[in-house]
Backbone as a printed PyTorch tensor [residue, N CA C, xyz], in Angstrom:
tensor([[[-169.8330,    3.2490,  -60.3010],
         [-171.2330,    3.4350,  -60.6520],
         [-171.7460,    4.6860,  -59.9630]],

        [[-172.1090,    5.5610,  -60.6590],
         [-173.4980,    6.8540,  -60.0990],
         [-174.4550,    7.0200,  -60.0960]],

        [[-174.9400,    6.6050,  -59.4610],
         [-176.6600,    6.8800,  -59.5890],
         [-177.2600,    8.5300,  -59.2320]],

        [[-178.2370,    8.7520,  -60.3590],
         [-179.0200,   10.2480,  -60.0950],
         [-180.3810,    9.8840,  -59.8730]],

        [[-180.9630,    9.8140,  -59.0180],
         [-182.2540,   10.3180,  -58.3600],
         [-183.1220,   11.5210,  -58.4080]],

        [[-184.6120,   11.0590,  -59.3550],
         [-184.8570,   12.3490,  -59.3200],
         [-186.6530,   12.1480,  -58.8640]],

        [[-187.4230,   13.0820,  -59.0560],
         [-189.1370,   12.7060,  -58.5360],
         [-189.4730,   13.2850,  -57.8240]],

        [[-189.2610,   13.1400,  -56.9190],
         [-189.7310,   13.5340,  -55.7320],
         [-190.6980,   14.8720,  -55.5980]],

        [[-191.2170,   16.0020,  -54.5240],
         [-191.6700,   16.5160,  -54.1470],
         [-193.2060,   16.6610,  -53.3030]],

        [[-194.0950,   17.4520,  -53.6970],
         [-194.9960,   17.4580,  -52.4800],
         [-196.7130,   17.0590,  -53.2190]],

        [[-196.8770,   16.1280,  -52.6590],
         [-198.3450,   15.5320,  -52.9150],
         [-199.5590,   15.7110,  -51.8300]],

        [[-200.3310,   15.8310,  -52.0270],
         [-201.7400,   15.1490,  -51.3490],
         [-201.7800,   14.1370,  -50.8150]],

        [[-202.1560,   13.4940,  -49.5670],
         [-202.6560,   12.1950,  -49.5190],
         [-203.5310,   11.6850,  -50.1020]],

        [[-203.5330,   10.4320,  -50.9080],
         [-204.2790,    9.6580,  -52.0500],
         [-203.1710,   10.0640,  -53.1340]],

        [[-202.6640,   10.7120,  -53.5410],
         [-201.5310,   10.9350,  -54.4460],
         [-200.7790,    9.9190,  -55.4550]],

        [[-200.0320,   10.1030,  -56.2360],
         [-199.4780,    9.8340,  -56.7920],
         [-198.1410,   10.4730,  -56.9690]],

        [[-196.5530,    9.8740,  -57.1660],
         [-195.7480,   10.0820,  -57.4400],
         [-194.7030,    8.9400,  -58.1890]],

        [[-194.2010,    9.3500,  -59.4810],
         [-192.8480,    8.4440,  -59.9400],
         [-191.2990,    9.0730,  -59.6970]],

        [[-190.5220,    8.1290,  -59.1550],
         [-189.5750,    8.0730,  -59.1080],
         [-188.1620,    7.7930,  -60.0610]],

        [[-187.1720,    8.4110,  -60.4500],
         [-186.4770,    7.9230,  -61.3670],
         [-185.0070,    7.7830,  -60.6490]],

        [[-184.5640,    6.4890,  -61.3770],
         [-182.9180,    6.6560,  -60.8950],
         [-182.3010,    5.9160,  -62.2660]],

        [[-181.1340,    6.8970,  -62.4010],
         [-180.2900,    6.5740,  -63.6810],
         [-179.0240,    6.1770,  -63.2020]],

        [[-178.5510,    4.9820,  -63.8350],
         [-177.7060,    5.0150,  -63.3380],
         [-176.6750,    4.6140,  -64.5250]],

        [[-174.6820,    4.9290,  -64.2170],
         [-173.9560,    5.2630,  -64.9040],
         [-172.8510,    4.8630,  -64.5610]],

        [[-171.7790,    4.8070,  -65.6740],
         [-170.6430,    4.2030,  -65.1570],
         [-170.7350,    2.7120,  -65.4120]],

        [[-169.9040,    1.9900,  -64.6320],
         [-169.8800,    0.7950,  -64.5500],
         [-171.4520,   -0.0280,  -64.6460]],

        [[-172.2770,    0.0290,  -65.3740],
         [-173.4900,   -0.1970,  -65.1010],
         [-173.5300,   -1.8490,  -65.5300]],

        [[-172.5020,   -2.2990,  -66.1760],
         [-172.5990,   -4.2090,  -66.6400],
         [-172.4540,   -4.8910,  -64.8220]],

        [[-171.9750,   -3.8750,  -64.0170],
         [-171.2460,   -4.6550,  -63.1290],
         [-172.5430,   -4.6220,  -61.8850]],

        [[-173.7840,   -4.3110,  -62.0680],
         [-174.8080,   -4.4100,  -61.0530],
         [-175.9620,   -5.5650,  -61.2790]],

        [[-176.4190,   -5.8550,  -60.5260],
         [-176.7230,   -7.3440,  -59.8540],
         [-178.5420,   -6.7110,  -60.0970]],

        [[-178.1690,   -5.9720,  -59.1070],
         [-179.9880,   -5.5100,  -58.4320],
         [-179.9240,   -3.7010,  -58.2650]],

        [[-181.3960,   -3.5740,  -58.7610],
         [-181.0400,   -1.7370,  -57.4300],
         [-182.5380,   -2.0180,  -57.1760]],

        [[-182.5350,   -1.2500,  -55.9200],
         [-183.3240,   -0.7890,  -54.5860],
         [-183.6610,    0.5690,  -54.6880]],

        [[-184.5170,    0.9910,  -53.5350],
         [-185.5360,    2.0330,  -53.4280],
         [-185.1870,    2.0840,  -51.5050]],

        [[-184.8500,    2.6770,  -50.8400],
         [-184.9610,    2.7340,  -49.7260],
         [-185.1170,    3.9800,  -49.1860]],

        [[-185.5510,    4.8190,  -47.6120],
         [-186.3710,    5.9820,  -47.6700],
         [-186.1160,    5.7940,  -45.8310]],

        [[-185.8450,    7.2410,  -45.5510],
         [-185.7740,    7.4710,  -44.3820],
         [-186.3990,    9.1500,  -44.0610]],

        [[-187.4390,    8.6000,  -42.7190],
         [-188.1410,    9.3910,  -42.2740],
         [-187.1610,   10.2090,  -41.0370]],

        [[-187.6100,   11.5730,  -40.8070],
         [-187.3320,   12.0980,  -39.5100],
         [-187.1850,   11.4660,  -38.5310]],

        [[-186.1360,   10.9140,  -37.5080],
         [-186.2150,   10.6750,  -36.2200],
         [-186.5880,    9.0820,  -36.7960]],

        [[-186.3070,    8.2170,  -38.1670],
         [-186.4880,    6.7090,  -38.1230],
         [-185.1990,    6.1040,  -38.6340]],

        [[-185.2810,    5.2660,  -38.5920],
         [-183.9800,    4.2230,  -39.1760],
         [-184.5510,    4.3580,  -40.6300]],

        [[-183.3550,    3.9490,  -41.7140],
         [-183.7800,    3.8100,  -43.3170],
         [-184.0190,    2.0430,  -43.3870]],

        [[-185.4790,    2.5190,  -44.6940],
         [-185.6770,    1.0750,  -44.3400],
         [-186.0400,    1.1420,  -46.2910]],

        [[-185.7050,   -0.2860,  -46.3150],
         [-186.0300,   -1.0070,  -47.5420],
         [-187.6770,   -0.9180,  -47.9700]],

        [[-188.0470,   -0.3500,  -49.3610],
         [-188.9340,    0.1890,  -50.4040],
         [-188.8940,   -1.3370,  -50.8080]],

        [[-187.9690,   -1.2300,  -52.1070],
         [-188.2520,   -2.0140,  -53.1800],
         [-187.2910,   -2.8130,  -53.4530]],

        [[-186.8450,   -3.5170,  -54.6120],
         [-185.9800,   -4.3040,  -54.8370],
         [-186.3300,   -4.7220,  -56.1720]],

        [[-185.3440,   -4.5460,  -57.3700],
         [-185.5100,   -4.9740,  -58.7540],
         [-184.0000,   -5.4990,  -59.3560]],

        [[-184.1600,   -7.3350,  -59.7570],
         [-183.3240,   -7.7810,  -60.2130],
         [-183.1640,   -6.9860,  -61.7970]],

        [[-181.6480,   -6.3680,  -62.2500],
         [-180.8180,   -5.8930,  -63.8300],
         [-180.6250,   -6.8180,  -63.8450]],

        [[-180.9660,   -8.0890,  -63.6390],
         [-179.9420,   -9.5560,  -64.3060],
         [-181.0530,  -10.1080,  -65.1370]],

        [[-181.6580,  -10.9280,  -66.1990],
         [-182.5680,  -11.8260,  -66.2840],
         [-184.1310,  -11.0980,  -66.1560]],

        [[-184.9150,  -11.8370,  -65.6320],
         [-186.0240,  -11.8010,  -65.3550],
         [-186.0880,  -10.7240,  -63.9710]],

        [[-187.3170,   -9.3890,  -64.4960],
         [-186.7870,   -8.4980,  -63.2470],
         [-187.8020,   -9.1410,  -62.5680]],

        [[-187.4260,   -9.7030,  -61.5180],
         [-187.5460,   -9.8890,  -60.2570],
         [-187.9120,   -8.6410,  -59.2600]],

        [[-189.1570,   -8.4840,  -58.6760],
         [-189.3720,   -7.4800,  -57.7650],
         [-189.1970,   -8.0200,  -56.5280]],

        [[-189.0840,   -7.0340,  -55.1750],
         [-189.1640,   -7.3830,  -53.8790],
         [-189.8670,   -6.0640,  -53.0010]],

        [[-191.2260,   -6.2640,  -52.6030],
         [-191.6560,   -4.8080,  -51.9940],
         [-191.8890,   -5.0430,  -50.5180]],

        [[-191.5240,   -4.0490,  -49.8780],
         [-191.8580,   -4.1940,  -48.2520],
         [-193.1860,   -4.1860,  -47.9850]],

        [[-193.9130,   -4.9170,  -47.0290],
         [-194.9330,   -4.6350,  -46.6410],
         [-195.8540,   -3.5050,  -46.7830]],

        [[-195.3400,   -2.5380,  -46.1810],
         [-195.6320,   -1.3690,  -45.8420],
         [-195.9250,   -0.5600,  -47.7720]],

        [[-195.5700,   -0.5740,  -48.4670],
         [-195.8830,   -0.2140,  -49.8380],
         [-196.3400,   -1.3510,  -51.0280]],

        [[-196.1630,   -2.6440,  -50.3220],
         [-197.3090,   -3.7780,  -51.4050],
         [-198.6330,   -2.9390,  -51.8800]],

        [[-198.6700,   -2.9870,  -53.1820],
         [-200.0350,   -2.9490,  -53.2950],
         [-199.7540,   -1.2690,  -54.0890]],

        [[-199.2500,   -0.6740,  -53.5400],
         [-199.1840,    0.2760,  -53.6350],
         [-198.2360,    1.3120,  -54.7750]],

        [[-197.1920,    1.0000,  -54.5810],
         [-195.7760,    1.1730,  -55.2560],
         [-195.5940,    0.0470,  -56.2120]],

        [[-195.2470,    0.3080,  -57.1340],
         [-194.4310,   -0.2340,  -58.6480],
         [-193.2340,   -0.0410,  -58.9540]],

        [[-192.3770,   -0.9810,  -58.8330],
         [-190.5900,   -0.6610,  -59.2560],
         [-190.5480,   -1.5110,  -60.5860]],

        [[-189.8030,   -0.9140,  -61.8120],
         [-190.1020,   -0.9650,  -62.6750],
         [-188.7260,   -0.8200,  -63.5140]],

        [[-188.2300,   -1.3540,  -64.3370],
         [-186.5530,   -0.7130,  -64.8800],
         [-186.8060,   -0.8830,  -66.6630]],

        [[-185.7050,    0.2050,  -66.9530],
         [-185.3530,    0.0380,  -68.4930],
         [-184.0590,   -0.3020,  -68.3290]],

        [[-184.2050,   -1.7710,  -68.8770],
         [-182.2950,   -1.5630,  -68.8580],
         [-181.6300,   -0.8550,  -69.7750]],

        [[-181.9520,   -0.9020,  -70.7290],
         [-181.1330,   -0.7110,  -72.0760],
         [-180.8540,    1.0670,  -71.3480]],

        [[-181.6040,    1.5870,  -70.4300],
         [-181.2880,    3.0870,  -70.3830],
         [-181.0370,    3.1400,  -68.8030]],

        [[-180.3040,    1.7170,  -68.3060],
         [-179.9570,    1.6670,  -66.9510],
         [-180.7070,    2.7030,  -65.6310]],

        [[-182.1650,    2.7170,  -65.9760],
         [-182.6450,    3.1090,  -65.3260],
         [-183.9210,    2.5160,  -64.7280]],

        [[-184.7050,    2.8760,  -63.6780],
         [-185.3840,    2.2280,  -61.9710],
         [-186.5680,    3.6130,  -62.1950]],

        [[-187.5810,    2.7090,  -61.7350],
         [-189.2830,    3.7910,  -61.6160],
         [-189.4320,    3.4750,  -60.6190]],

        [[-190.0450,    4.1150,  -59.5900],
         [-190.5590,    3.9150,  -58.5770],
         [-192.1410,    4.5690,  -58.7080]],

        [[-193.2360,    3.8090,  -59.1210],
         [-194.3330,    4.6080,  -59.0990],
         [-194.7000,    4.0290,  -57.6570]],

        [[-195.1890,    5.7120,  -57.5320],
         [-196.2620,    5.3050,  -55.7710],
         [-197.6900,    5.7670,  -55.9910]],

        [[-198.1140,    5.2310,  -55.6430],
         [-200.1200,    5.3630,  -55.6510],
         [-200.1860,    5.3260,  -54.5840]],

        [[-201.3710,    6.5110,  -54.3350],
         [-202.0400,    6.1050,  -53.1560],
         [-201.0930,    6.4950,  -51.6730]],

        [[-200.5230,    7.5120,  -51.8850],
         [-199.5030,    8.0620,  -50.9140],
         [-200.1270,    8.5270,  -50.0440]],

        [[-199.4850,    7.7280,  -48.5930],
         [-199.8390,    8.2390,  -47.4420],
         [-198.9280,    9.2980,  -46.8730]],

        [[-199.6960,   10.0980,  -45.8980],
         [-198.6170,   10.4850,  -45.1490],
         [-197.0570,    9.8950,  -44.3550]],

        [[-197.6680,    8.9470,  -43.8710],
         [-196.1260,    7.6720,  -43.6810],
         [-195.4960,    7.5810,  -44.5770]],

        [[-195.4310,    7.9370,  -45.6050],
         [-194.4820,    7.4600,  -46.8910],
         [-193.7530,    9.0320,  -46.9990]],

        [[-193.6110,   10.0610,  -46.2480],
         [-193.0020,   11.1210,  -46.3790],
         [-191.7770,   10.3940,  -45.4730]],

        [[-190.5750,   11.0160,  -46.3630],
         [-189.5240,   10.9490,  -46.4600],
         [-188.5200,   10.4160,  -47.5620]],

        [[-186.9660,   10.9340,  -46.9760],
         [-185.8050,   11.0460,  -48.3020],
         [-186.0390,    9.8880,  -48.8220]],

        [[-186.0780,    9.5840,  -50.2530],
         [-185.9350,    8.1580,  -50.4200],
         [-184.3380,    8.2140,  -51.6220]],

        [[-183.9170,    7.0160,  -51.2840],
         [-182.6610,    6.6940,  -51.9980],
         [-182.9910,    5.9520,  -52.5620]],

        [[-182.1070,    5.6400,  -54.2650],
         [-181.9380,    4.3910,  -54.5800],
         [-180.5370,    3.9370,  -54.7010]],

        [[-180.0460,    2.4770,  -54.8210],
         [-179.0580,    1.8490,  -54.1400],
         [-178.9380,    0.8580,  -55.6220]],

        [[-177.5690,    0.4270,  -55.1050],
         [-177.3100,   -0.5260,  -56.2210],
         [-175.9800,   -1.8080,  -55.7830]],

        [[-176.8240,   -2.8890,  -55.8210],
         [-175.9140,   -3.9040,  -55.5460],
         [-175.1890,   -4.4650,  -56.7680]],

        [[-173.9560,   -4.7010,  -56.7000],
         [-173.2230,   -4.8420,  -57.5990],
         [-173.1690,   -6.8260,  -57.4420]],

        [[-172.4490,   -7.0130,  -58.6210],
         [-172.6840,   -8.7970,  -58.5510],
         [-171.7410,   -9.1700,  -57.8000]],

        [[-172.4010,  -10.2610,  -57.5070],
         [-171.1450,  -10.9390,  -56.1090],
         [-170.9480,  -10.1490,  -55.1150]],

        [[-171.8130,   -9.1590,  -54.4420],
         [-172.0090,   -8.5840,  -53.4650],
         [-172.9890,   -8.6130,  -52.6280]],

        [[-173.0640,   -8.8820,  -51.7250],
         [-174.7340,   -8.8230,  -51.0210],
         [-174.6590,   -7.8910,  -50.1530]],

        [[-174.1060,   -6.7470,  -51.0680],
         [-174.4030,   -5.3210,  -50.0340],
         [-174.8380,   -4.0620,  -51.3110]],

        [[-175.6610,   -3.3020,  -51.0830],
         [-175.7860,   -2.0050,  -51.9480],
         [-174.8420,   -1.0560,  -52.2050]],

        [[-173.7130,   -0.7960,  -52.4120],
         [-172.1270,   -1.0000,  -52.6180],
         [-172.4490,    1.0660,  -53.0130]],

        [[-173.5050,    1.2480,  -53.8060],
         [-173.3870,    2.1000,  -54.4350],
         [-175.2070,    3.4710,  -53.8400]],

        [[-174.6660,    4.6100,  -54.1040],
         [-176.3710,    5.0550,  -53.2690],
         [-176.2710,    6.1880,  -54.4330]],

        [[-177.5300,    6.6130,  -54.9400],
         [-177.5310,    7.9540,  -55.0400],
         [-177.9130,    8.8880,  -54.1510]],

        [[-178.4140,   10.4140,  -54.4900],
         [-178.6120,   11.4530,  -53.5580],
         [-179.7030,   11.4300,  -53.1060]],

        [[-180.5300,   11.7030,  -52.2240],
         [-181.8270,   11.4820,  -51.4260],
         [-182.8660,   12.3850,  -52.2090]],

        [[-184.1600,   12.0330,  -52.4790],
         [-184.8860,   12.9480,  -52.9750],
         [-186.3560,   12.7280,  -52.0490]],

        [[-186.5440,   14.2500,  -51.5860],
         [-187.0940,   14.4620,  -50.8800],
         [-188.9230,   14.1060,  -51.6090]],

        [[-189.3980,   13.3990,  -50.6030],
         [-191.0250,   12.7430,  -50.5250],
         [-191.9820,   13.6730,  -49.7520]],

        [[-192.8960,   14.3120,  -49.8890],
         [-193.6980,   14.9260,  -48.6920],
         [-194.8400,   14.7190,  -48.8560]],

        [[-195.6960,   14.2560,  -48.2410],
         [-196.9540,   13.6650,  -48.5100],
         [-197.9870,   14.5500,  -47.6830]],

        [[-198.7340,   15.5120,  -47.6050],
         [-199.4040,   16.5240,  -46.9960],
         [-201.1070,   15.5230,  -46.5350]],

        [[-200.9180,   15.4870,  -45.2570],
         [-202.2720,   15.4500,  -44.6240],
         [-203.5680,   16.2390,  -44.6400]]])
């Protein structure tokens, strides 16, 4: 599986940005994909979470409830990440990830696309 990541760049605070990830290849064989994002000098931490199986199922971190929308087309194996309302804290790389079935690990990442949220 490959995932391409794309969106990103430089906003305003109060902002808006969507996120896209396509993904390819083996695409029958994924479970869930994710949204995860690492700042300068932080650990990477979990965004979002959207069940490809059934009923999409969301999962949002605290920190972007309310805020952020993860969103998928399957039929075009692809993941939205809309963000509203972008703070400065929300600058940084964000990845998306892809757990494959019968895995309870994100097995698969695409390339980081850079977030900058201007104060």
């Amino acid at each position: 599986v490959q995932l391409q990541a794309s969106g990103g760049g430089l906003v305003p605070a109060g902002g808006s940005l969507r996120l896209s990830c396509v993904a390819s290849g083996r695409t029958d064989s994924i479970y869930a994909m994710a949204w995860f994002r690492q700042a300068p000098g932080k650990e990477r931490e979990s965004v979002a979470r959207i069940s490809m199986r059934g009923a999409s199922n969301t999962v949002y971190s605290d920190s972007v409830k309310g805020r952020f929308t993860l969103s998928r087309d399957k039929p075009k194996n692809t993941v939205f990440l809309q963000m509203n309302s972008l703070q400065f804290a929300d600058t940084a790389v964000y990845y998306c990830a892809a757990e494959p079935i019968q895995r309870d690990s994100y097995d698969y990442w695409g390339q980081g696309t850079q977030v900058t949220v201007s104060s």
